[in-house]
Amino acid sequence: MTVLSGKDLPRDGEQLQGPALDARLARTWGDAPGLWGWITTTDHKRIGIRYIVTGMVFLVLAGLSALWMRLQLATPENSMMTPDRYNQLFTMHGTTMMFLFAVPIMEAMAIYLVPLMIGTRNISFPRLNAFSYWMYLAGGVMIWVAFVLNIGPDAGWFSYTPLSGPQFSPGKRVDIWAQMITFTEVAALAVAVELVATILKQRAPGMTLARMPLFVWGALVTAFMVIFSMPSVALASSLLIADRLIGTHFYNAAEHGDPLLWQHLFWFFGHPEVYIIFLPATGFVSHITEAFSRRPVFAYPAMVLSLVTTGLLAFGVWVHHMFATGLPRLGYSFYTAATLAVSIPAAIQIFCWIATMWDGRPRFRVPLLYVVAFIVTFVIGGLSGVMQASVPIDLQVHDTYFVVAHFHYVLVGGAVFPLLGAFTYWFPKFTGRMMDDRLGKIAFWMIFIGFQVAFFPMHFLGLMGMPRRVYTYPTNMGWDELNLLATIGSFVVAAAFLVFIVNAIFSLARGAVAGANPWDAPGLEWATSSPPPQYNFPHIPVVSSRTPLWDNRNHLPVMTGLRVDDRELLLTSVMEAIPDVRDPSAMPSAWPLWAAMATTCLFISSIFTPWAVVIGAFPVAAALIGWFWPKSPPGPEPVIE
Amino acid sequence: MRRRLLLPIPLFVLVSGCAGIQSVSDDAGRESGLIWSLFVLFGIVTAIFYVAVIAFLIAAYWRRGGSNQDGLPDEGGVTRERSLRTAFFLWTGAVIGSLSLLALASYFTDRGLASVNPENKPMVGIDLVANQWWWDVRYHYDDPSQNIRTANEIHLPAGVPAMISLKSNDVIHSFWVPNLAGKQDLIPGRINDIVLMPRRIGHYRAQCAEYCGLQHAHMALDVIVESPADFQRWEAAQRQPAPAPATPLAQAGYAYVTSRECSTCHNIAGTNANGTVAPDLTHVAGRRTIAAGTLPMNRAGLYAWIADPQGAKPGNNMPTVGLNADELHAVAAYLETLK
Amino acid sequence: MTLPVRFAGDLAELPTSAFGHRSLTWWGIVAFFLIEGTTFALAIGTYFYLMGGEQTWPPAPFSPPNPIAGTIFTVLLLLSEIPNTLAKRAAERKDLRALRKYLLIVCAMCAVMVIPRAFEFASLNVSWKDNAYGSVIWTLLFLHVTNFLTDFADSLVLAGLLFTKHSVESRRFVDAAENAMYWRFVWLCWLPIYVLIYWLPRWVS
């Protein structure tokens, strides 16, 4: 075996830069051409885009199921659909929005953006990243195939036991739902692990924690929240499957179990989930506000502290979903206090964003319009959330349309509007082209107004006594006109999404060419070309402030010396981001796909026989060994010293 | 700005104004009154904060003045940080202060709700058992022979507290009479209770408020608050067995109901129909609705329900018996006599 | 157009592997510890939640599990930490021969431990189908068996790898050190579960 010293290896530097370096890195970091390259890629950008597009497809599916429901509810005593169809629809809508759209799309944005924002060549554990996508896809396809076959789940997105238990939901519907949870948990946890390692160890030299972009902070806090909350729903759904398939009694009151155990485990995950969706969105808002206000975000330390506090408090509020279950009344006060406290960091963030605009020179382009829509809408949802923190008020509005209005204001206002803004903002980075401004504005106003028309009336419907999850309602309750209005609004929103999607497709082909930094934004992701090359940056950038591109207008400081003949990353120290280790990065591989297929077989067949868990473990183990087996032959560097 | 501040108040009036038979914005019960007052307080405080946020946002829009020179603010451009910092601390203080105020208001309202029967008046005792998708109602008394069983309808005397114990036979349901009080879940394996303190005579509607399966939408409960004298008359009438059928048609219906499918599930006191798994029919014709609020209680409703229960409420546990026309006339005629 | 660059330093002299928190995989493994640890903690929470609703524990008429097999397993598991620590030290000083030896000893001990582990299921004195108490102690045991078998398999593969040409890469030593860390996690998680399955029902009944 040849032993090469460090000096003989090809590296970037004075001798190797410019087009020659680009060509060399493109060879090293490029994928195989065609379908094989598509299957085997470990490029965080390709996987990120794939994740984003799939998430958008699920958004459309969930949106269509909402439209279908709104048609049914447009008039009282409507017999357009059977209750069974309606119950499947709202279950699919909620499940898809929460598990297949909102959480994955936020992680997908992080998969794409975080490595670029922190100046590294790829995400940590790139094969795990590929595996995560395949698992997510398999789970989503499984549940939608089940829906098309009319065995879609029908117990609601939080599937309360015992309604979802073996006695009251016979058949396979709920098993499919619970197993979909397992798929998406595996996918989400994998991404969380990658993001934690990437953010803590792969930041560009000089990017101390105090210089980290706010979206990266959001992604980091979110990743930890995923790590601490998702095991709860994974455990809950596994116990549910065990109750249903092998006869355990966790949720069976007749055999010493307790249906409320499900609610505790589910909401211990379910409430942090809301912040898992919201915190990355606050990152979008911060970046857009900063770039378009021409001023660094006001009170960055307060913003970081708010993110972290929200992440911690989110784990202390789950019982506010259970105020009507008759738990000891005194304990409720704690959860009221914690729930009210969560609104403090949100209020601080809202102030800081507006202060940034107030103090800057805001240019109201489409992304910033979405930020304004976010503030106008999300604050309403936040304030109605403050109302529901109060036990007495919650006992009245819980499980009514008031709550439906509340969480749509929070989730659409707080996450979807920022996401659409972010999509418009980073679209030039993703594709190299700008989205059309005029179509963008049309879509924006339609979504903003349509949303208010669809959801604001629901506050009143709730106060007028309309419970949620009813497939029809009597005519003499005074609910007819507001329901019709909500249906009209929902169709305006749908049309707006159509305009948005048409704009994206049109701009992809015909949009104005963007260049590296079309918005003159300050973050590192704008330092590389649009779309970025496979290796992200020809040289590893060096950072000395929170807004590197605004502070280095003429030259970007970089570091050289990573190998260009093999995939190599720079690891830096956790706090100060001091260069520490050159670390190899995984090559493209089909093993993640084979492992995902084996795991999919295991999960799906375990719905039918528990032995699948035992037998199915062997192909999974084989695939994992193939995945982690070192590449042959061992590289020229290093050897045992 | 003043007009914006006043905006929420007409909204509350609007909502209060159209308080229907299933409305949160009512004070027909002591609890609902307390909660609605708290809601209005929360509404006003949160509206003030909303107006403040929007005002700040509008100010930020107006202030973008010198934005013609499209570029980064120069070094001098950041000097306004100091006044912003002051505003930041004021804002945070205002948020924390108001939240504390609201938390206290909520806490004291909650305490007020907990002491619902401070004078320890004797209470009406009701066992409410939820089933997919109907309500089994039992009034119990010190003398068990006085107990009453009915379904899908509760009568309450105004001004007298009622202690309702809540159980479920199958899945989780939630008992909610918004005009009187907040909701409380009925959970298998547990017994919850709720005390209602109705103050105003009237007819109210309760509805299951926890998704409980296929016919969750059709699981309502009529709540009739009446004067104590009317309530006592109702109690006395409920204790009577079913009246004997008088007309030949009703007699034919009686024969059918007591000898065929109906009697396996339904109970009619004073006859040999003594099923227990379905609503008690002893005084069914005296109620306002059929099948937990699905259809009105009248001849058309009875015909529709008996002929095709799966049409009006698909998936419910009452099978389509397949009566011929004569049987249908007879059964409906008999049930109509069960006042 | 991208910005012109200014060279501010060179990374060529940096090492290509490091132990502990300087390694990327170490962070990945710590994150997995957090995930598995949270799962165990929640399963233990479920145990106490169900216990809180009972008059007696285990609920009548069941008797507590027989602790013999579980105790033998526990003793072996704790003893295996000795070769495990030696293996970790050998990895950190990059002593391939010692590492091979100690890792094989750990694997051999694991193989022996499978026997008492199998008898543990038979000594629970309750089926998962009997009641929620049975369900939860079976689940705790099952979760830990999965954890144990996963790292057993991982150690076997790693041991195998050390006898191939890939053993010369310095990353193998990092892998071995991290595998040893994982093994510590396995027995740390087991100790509370051992108490909850075998001893707590005796103490409270």
Coordinates of C-alpha atoms in Angstrom, one line a residue, chain A residues 38-39 41 47 50-51 54-55 58 99-101 104 107 111 126-144 176-192 194 234 590-606 616 619-621 623-624 627, chain C residues 32:
Chain A
W38 CA -30.6 10.1 -8.6
I39 CA -31.0 7.0 -6.5
T41 CA -27.1 10.6 -4.3
I47 CA -32.2 15.3 -1.1
R50 CA -36.7 16.1 -3.2
Y51 CA -38.0 16.4 0.3
T54 CA -42.6 15.7 -1.9
G55 CA -43.8 17.9 1.1
F58 CA -48.6 16.2 0.4
F99 CA -46.7 14.4 9.8
L100 CA -46.2 14.5 6.1
F101 CA -46.1 18.2 5.3
P104 CA -40.9 17.2 7.0
E107 CA -36.6 19.7 8.1
I111 CA -31.4 19.9 5.0
P126 CA -25.4 12.0 4.2
R127 CA -26.5 8.4 3.8
L128 CA -28.8 8.6 6.8
N129 CA -30.2 11.7 5.1
A130 CA -30.9 9.7 1.9
F131 CA -32.4 6.9 4.1
S132 CA -34.6 9.4 5.9
Y133 CA -36.1 10.6 2.7
W134 CA -37.0 7.1 1.4
M135 CA -38.6 6.3 4.8
Y136 CA -40.7 9.4 4.7
L137 CA -41.7 8.7 1.1
A138 CA -42.7 5.1 1.9
G139 CA -44.8 6.2 5.0
G140 CA -46.6 8.9 3.0
V141 CA -47.3 6.7 0.0
M142 CA -48.5 3.9 2.2
I143 CA -51.1 5.9 4.0
W144 CA -52.4 7.6 0.8
I176 CA -51.8 1.9 8.9
W177 CA -52.0 5.2 10.6
A178 CA -49.9 4.1 13.6
Q179 CA -47.3 2.6 11.3
M180 CA -47.2 5.8 9.2
I181 CA -46.2 7.5 12.5
T182 CA -43.4 5.0 12.8
F183 CA -42.1 5.8 9.3
T184 CA -42.2 9.5 9.8
E185 CA -40.7 9.3 13.2
V186 CA -37.7 7.4 11.9
A187 CA -37.3 9.9 9.1
A188 CA -37.6 12.9 11.4
L189 CA -35.3 11.6 14.1
A190 CA -32.7 10.8 11.5
V191 CA -32.7 14.3 10.2
A192 CA -32.6 15.7 13.7
E194 CA -27.8 14.9 11.2
A234 CA -43.3 6.5 18.6
A590 CA -27.7 2.7 -3.0
W591 CA -27.6 1.1 0.4
P592 CA -29.8 3.6 2.1
L593 CA -32.5 2.8 -0.4
W594 CA -32.1 -0.9 0.1
A595 CA -32.1 -0.4 3.9
A596 CA -35.3 1.7 3.6
M597 CA -36.9 -0.9 1.4
A598 CA -36.1 -3.6 4.0
T599 CA -37.4 -1.5 6.8
T600 CA -40.5 -0.7 4.8
C601 CA -41.2 -4.4 4.3
L602 CA -40.7 -4.9 8.1
F603 CA -43.0 -2.1 9.1
I604 CA -45.8 -2.9 6.6
S605 CA -45.8 -6.6 7.2
S606 CA -45.8 -6.1 10.9
G616 CA -37.7 -8.6 9.0
P619 CA -32.7 -8.0 5.8
V620 CA -32.5 -4.7 7.7
A621 CA -29.4 -5.7 9.5
A623 CA -28.6 -3.6 4.5
L624 CA -27.1 -1.7 7.4
W627 CA -24.2 0.7 4.3
Chain C
F32 CA -29.1 8.4 19.4

